[in-house]
Coordinates of C-alpha atoms in Angstrom, one line a residue:
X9 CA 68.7 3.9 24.9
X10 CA 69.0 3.7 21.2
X11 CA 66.3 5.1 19.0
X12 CA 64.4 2.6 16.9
X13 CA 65.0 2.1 13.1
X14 CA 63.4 3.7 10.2
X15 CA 62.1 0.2 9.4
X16 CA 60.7 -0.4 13.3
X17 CA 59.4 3.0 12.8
X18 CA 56.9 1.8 9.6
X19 CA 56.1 -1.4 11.1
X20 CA 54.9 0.3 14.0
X21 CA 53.3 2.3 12.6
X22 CA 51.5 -0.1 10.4
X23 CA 50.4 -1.7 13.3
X24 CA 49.0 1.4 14.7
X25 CA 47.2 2.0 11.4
X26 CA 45.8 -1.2 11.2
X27 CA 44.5 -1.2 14.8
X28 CA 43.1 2.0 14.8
X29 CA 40.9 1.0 11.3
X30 CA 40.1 -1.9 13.0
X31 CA 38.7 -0.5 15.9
X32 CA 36.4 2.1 13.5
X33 CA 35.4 -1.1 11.5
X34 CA 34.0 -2.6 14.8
X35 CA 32.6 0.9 16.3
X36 CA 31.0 1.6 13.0
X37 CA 29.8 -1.8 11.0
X38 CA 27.1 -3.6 12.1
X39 CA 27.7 -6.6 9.7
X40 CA 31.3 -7.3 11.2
X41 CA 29.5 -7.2 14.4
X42 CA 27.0 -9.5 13.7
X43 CA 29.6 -12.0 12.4
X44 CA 31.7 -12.2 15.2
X45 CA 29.1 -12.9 17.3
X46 CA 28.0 -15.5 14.8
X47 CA 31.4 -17.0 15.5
X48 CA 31.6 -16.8 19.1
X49 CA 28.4 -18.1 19.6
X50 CA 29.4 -21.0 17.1
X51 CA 32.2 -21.8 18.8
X52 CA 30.5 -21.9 21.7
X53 CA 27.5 -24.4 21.0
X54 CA 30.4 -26.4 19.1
X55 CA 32.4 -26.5 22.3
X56 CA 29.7 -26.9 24.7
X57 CA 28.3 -30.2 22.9
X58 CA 31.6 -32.0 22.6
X59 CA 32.4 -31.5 26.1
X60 CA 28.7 -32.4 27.0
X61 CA 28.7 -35.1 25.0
X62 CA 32.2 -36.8 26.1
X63 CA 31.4 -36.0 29.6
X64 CA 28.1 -38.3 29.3
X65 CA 29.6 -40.6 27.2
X66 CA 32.4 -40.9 29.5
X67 CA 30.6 -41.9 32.8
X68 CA 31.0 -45.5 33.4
X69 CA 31.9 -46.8 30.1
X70 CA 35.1 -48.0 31.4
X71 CA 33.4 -50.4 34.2
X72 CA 30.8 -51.4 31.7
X73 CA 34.0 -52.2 28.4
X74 CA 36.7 -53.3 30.8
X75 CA 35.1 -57.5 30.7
X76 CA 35.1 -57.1 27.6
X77 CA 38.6 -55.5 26.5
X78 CA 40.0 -58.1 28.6
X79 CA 38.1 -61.2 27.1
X80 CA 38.8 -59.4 23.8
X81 CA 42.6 -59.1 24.4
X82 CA 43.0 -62.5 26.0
X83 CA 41.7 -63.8 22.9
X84 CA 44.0 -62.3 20.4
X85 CA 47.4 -63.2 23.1
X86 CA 46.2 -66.9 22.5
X87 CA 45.6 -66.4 18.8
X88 CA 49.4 -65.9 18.7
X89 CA 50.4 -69.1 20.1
X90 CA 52.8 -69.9 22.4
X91 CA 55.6 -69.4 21.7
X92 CA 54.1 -66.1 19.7
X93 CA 54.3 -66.8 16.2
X94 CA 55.4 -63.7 13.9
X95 CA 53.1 -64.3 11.0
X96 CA 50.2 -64.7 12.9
X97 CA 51.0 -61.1 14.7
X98 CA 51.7 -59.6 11.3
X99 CA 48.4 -60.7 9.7
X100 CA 46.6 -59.6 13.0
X101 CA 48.2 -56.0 12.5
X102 CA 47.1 -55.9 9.0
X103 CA 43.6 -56.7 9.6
X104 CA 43.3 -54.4 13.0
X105 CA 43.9 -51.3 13.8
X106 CA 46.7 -51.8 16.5
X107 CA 50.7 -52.1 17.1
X108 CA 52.0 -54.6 18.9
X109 CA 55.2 -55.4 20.7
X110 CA 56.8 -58.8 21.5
X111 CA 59.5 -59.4 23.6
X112 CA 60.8 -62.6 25.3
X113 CA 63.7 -65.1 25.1
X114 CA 62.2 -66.4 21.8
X115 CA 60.7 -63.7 19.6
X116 CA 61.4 -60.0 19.8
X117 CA 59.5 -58.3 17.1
X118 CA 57.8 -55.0 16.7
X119 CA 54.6 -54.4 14.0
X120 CA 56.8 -51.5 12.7
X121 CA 60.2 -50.9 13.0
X122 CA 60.4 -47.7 11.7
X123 CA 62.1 -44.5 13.6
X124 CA 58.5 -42.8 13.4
X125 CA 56.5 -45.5 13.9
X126 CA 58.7 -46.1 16.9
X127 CA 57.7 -42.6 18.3
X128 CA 54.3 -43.1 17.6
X129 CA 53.7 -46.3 19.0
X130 CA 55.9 -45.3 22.5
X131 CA 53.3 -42.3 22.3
X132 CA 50.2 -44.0 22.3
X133 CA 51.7 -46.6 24.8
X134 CA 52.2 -43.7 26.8
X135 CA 48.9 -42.0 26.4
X136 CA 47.2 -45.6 27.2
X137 CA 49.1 -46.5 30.6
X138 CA 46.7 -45.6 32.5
X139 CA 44.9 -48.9 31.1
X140 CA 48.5 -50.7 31.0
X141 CA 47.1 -53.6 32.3
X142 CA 44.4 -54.0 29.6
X143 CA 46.8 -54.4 26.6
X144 CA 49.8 -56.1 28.2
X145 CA 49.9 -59.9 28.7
X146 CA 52.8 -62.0 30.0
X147 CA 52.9 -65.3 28.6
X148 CA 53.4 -68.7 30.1
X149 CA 56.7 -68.9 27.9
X150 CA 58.5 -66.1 29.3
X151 CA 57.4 -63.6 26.7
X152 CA 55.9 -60.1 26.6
X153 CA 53.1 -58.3 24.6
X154 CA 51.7 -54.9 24.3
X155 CA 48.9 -54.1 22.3
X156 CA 48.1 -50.3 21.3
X157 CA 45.8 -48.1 18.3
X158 CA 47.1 -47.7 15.5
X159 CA 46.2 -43.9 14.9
X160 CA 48.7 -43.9 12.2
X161 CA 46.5 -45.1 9.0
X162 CA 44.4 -42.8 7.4
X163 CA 41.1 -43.9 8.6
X164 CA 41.2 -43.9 12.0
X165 CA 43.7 -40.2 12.5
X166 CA 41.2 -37.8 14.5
X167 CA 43.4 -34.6 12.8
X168 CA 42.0 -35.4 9.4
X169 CA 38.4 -34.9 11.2
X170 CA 39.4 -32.2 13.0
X171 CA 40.7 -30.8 9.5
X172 CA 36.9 -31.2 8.0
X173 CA 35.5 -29.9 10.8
X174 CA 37.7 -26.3 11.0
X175 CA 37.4 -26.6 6.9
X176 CA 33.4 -27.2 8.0
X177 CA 33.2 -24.1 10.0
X178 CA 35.3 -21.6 7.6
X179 CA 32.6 -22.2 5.1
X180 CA 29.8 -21.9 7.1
X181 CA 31.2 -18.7 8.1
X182 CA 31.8 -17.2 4.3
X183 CA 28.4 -18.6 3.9
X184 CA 27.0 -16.7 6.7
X185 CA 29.4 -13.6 5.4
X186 CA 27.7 -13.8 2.5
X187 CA 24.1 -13.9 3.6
X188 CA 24.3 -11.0 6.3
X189 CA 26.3 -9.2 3.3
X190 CA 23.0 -10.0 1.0
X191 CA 20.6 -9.3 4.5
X192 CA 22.0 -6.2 5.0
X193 CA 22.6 -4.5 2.0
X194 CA 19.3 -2.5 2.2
X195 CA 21.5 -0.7 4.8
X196 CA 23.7 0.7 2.3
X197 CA 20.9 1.4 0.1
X198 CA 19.1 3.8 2.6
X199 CA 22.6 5.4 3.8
X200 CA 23.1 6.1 0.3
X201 CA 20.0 7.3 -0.4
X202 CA 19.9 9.7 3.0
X203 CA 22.8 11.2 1.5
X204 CA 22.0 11.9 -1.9
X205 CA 18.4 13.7 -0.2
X206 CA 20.5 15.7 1.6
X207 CA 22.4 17.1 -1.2
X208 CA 18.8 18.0 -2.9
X209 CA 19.1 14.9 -5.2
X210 CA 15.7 13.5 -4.8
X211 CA 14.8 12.0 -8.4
X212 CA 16.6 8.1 -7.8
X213 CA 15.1 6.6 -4.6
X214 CA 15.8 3.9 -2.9
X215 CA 15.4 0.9 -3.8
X216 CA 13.3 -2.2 -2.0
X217 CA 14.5 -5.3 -2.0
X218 CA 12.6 -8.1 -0.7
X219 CA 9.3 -7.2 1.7
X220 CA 11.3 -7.4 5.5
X221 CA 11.0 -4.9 7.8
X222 CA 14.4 -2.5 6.1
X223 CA 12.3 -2.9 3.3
X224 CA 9.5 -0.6 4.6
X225 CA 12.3 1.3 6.4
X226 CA 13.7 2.1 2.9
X227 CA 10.3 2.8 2.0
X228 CA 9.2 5.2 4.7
X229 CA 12.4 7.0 3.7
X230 CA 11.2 7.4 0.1
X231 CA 8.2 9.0 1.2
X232 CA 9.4 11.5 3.5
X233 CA 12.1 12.5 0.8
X234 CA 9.1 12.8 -1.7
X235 CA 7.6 15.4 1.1
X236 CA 10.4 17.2 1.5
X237 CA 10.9 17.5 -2.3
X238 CA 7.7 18.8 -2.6
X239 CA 7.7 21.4 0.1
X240 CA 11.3 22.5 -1.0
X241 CA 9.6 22.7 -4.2
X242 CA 6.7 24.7 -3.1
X243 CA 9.0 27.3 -1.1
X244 CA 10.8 27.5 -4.3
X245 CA 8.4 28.5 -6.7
X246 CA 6.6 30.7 -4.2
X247 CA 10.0 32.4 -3.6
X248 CA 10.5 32.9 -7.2
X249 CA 7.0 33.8 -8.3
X250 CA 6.8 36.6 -5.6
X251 CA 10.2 37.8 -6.6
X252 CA 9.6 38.3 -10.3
X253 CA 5.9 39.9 -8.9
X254 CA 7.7 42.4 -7.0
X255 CA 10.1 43.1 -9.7
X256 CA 7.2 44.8 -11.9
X257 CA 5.9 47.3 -8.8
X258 CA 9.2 48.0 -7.7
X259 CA 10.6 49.1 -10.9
X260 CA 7.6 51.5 -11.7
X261 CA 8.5 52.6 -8.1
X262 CA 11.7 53.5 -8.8
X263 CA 11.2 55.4 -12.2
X264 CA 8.2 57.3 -10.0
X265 CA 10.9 58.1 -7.4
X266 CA 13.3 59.5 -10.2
X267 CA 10.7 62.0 -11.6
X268 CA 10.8 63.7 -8.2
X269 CA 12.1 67.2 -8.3
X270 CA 16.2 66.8 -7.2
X271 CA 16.4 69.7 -5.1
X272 CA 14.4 71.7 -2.2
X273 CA 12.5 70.2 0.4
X274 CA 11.7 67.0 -1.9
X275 CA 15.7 65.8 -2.4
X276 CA 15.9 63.9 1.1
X277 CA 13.1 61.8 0.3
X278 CA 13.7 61.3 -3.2
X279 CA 17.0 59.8 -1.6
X280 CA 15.9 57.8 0.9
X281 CA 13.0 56.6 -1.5
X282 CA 16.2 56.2 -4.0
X283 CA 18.3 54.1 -1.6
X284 CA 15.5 52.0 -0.4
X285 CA 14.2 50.9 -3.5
X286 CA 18.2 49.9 -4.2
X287 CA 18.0 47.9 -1.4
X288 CA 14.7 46.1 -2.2
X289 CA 16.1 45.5 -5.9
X290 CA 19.4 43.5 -4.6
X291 CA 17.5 41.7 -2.0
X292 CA 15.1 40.2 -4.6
X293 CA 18.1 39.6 -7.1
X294 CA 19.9 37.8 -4.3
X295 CA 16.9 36.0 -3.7
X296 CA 16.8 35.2 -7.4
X297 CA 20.1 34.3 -7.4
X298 CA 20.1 32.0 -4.7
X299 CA 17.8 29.8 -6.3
X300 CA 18.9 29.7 -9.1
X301 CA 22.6 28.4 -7.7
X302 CA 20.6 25.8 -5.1
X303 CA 20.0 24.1 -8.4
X304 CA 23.9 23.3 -8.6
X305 CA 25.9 23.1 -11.8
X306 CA 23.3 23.5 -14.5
X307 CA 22.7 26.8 -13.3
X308 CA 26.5 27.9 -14.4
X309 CA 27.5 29.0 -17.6
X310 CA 31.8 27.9 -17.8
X311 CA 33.7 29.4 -20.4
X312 CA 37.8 30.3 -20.1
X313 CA 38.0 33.2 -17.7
X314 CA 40.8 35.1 -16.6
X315 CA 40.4 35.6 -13.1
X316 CA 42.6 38.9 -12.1
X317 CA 41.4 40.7 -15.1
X318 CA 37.5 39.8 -13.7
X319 CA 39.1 41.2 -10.0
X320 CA 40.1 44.0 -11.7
X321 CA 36.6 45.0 -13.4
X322 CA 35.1 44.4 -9.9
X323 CA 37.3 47.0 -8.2
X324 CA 36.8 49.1 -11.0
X325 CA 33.3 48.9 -10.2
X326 CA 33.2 49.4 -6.2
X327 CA 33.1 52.5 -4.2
X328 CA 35.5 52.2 -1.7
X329 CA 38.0 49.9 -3.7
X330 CA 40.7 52.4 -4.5
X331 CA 41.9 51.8 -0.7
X332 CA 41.9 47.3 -1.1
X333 CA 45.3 45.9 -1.8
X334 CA 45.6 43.6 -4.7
X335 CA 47.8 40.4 -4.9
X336 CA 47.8 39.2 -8.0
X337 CA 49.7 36.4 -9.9
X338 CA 51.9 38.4 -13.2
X339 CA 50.3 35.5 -14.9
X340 CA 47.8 32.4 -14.6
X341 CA 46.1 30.0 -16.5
X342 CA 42.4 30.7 -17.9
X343 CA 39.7 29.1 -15.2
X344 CA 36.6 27.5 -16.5
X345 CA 34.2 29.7 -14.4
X346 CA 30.8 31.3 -15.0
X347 CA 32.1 34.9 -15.1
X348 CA 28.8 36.9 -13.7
X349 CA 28.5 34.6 -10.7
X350 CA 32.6 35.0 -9.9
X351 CA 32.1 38.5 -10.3
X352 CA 28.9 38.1 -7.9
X353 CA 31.4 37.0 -5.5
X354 CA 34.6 39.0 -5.5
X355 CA 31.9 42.0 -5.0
X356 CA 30.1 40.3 -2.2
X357 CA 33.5 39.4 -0.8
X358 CA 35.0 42.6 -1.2
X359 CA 31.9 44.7 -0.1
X360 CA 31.6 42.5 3.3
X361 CA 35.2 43.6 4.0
X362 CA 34.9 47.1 3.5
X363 CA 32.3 47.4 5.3
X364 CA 33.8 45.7 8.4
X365 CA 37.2 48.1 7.7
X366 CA 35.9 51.4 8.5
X367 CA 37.9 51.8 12.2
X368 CA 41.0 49.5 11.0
X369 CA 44.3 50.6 10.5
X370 CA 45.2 48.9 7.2
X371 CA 42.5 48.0 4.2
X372 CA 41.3 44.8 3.0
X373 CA 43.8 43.0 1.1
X374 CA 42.4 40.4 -2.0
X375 CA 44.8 37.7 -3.4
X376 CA 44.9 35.3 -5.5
X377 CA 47.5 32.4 -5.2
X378 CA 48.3 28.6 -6.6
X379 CA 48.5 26.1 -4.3
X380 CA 49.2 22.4 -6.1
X381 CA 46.9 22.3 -9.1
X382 CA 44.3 24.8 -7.3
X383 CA 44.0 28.2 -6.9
X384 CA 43.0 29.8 -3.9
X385 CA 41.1 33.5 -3.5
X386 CA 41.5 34.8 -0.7
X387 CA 40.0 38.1 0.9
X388 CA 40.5 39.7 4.6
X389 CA 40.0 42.6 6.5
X390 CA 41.7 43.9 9.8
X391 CA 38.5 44.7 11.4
X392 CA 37.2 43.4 14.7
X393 CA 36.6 40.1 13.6
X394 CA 33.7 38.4 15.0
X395 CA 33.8 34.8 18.0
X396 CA 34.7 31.7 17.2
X397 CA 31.0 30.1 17.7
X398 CA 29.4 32.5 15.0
X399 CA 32.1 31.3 12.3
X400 CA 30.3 28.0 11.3
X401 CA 27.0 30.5 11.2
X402 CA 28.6 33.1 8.6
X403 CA 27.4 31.4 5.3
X404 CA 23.9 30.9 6.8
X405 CA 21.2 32.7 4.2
X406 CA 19.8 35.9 6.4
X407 CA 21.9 35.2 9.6
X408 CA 23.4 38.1 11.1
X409 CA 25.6 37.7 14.0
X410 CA 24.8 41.5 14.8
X411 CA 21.3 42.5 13.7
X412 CA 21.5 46.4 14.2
X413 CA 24.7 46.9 12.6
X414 CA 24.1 44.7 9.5
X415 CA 20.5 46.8 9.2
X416 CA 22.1 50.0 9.3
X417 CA 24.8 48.8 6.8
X418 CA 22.5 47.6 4.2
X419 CA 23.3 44.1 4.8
X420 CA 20.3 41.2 5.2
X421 CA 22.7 38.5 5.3
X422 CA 23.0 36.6 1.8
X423 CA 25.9 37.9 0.8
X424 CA 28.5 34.9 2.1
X425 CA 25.9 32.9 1.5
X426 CA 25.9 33.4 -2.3
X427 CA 28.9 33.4 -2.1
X428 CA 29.7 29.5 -1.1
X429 CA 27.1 28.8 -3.4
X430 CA 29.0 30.2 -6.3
X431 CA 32.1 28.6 -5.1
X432 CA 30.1 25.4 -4.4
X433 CA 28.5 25.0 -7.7
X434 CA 31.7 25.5 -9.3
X435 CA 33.6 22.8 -7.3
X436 CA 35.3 24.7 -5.2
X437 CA 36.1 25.1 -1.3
X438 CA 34.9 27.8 1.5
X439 CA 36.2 28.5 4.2
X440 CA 36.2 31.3 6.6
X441 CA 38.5 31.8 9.4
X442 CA 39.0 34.7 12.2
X443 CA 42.8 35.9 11.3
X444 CA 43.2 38.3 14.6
X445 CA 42.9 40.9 13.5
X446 CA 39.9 40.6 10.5
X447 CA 38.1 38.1 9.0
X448 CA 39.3 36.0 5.7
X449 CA 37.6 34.5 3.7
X450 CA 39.3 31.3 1.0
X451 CA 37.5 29.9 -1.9
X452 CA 39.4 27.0 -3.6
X453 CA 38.4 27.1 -7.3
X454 CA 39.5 24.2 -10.0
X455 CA 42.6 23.6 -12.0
X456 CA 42.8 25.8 -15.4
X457 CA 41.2 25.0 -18.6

């Protein structure tokens, strides 16, 4: 069996393409539904009349017209005269609709001659034999005649009506298209809307159109948007205002704790007073920081940044990071990136893979690679890794997919969180994968300046 062409190949799979969009059109739209039912109900009404309507029509008008076809037929045989006279049969045809046919020893003539004409006029003898002996008369001179409609002229062809009527129906459709289009474009308004509330956009709200029921929909929406803004609101300036009050207490704290003697009996607590009150500073400043980035762009300051010489300050900075392997680029383009938030996440990045590294056998590894008009910086460890179904959970804010462990480590679980904030407010990509062994972790940041 021969394999099909490169040409078959596109075709088919045009086909498929086309298919498969058609079937999520009709899954997913509600106005394409709502037309072809508007169609098929349409047709069906249309075709459930006519047939009524010729099937009551149709009962006994033959018996009742047959007297009078034949009185009416006899009549216009004798206005032809006997023998049939040609003119009168040609002024006939041009005053009725009909063809007629003579033939006899005398006269042989038909109303049109033509090859077409011909065709048409066997056809409609054809289609009226049933009643042949209604519009055939034999004469007393020998001679012939068949009578038949003319369906030929303009004003009596049934296409032309069944033209208007299809021509009829198309526009009522696009006019129907047109009103559900108009009907149901609140729908679009409220998806829209639902989606720009969920990406904390609250300050355009829907609008209403017209006072039907999607118009209260849409405005039942707007008011629990406007509730949600508010509490969001409320839970962000409590949040803030009970970091920044902490920040006063806490910092006399820690200057209290640093006046206690360093040595004797009083060193361990000074210590764990020390590393405590470390712990209590970054949690608030993550806190901080988190709201601040929830607000999106605005909250970045961009300027021309060059990215390994930033990953170098961090590791420069880190305890631990003499033993993390570092990919870099010999050169790259400047990024526009805020530089304090990057450096808020190569830390975070880096810390969360040290700290997961303390039983592997080889350190974490940070890179930093091009990939199209993107760059792409990447961090892993060969730890244990953590399942599958905790993956989509990593960049929650405080989830810890081991409590004790995280505790004990210093970690409260906002550290990948920032950090796909900071990647998110600057355009860019997360993603966090198990890579057996380890964890990685890739942030997609913009094209260079």
């Amino acid at each position: 069996m021969l394999d099909p062409s490169p040409r078959k190949l596109r075709r088919l799979h045009r086909l498929h393409r086309a298919h498969h969009a058609l079937r999520h059109s009709w899954r997913h739209s509600l106005r394409l539904r709502l037309i072809v039912l508007f169609l098929v109900l349409a047709v069906a009404l249309t075709l459930t009349f006519i047939g009524g309507m010729q099937r009551a029509m149709s009962l006994g008008w033959r018996d009742a017209a047959r007297p009078l076809v034949v009185d009416y037929v006899d009549h216009l045989v004798a206005d032809l005269g006997s023998p049939p006279q040609v003119d009168k049969a040609q002024a006939l045809v041009q005053r009725l609709p009909i063809t007629l046919r003579i033939s006899g020893p005398q006269v042989n003539w038909v109303s049109d001659p033509a090859p077409h004409a011909e065709r048409g006029w066997r056809r409609h003898a054809s289609e009226g034999e049933g009643d042949s002996p209604l519009l055939q008369r034999d004469t007393a001179d020998g001679h012939h005649i068949e009578l038949g409609l003319n369906l030929n002229r303009g004003q009596y062809q049934p296409r032309r009506i069944g033209w208007f009527t299809l021509a009829a129906l198309l526009l009522l459709t696009a006019g129907t298209y047109l009103y559900l289009r108009r009907l149901l474009r609140p729908l679009d308004d409220i998806r829209a809307g639902a989606r720009r509330f969920g990406q904390g956009k609250f300050a355009q709200p829907i609008p209403l159109r017209g006072h039907n029921e999607l118009a209260a929909l849409a405005a039942d929406v707007n008011t629990m948007a406007q509730g949600l803004h508010g509490m969001l609101e409320a839970k962000r300036g409590l949040l803030l205002a009970i970091s920044h009050e902490l920040r006063s207490p806490l910092t006399r704290a820690r200057l209290n704790t640093e006046l206690l003697p360093d040595s004797g009996e009083a060193q361990p607590l000074r210590e764990a007073l020390t590393r405590d009150l470390a712990l209590m500073r970054d949690l608030i400043s993550d806190l901080l920081e988190s709201e601040r980035l929830g607000q999106g762009h605005s909250a970045l300051h961009l300027e021309p940044t060059a990215l390994p010489a930033l990953v170098d300050e961090v590791l420069a900075q880190l305890e631990g990071a003499s033993a993390i392997e570092r990919q870099m680029p010999a050169s790259m383009p400047l990024l526009k990136l805020d530089p304090s938030r990057l450096r808020l996440l190569v830390r975070n990045l880096l810390d969360n893979a040290l700290r997961h590294s303390a039983q592997a056998a080889r350190p974490p590894v940070i890179s930093l690679q091009a990939e199209g008009l993107q760059w792409v910086l990447s961090v892993r460890d060969f730890g244990p890794g953590v399942p599958d179904e905790v993956l989509p959970h990593l960049a929650e804010p405080f989830y810890r997919p081991d409590a004790a462990r995280e505790r004990s480590s210093g970690g409260v679980g906002l550290g990948l969180y920032l950090c796909r904030l900071v990647a998110q407010a600057h355009g860019g990509q997360w993603q966090v994968r198990n890579a057996q062994p380890g964890l990685e972790v890739r942030v997609t940041l913009p094209p260079g300046v």
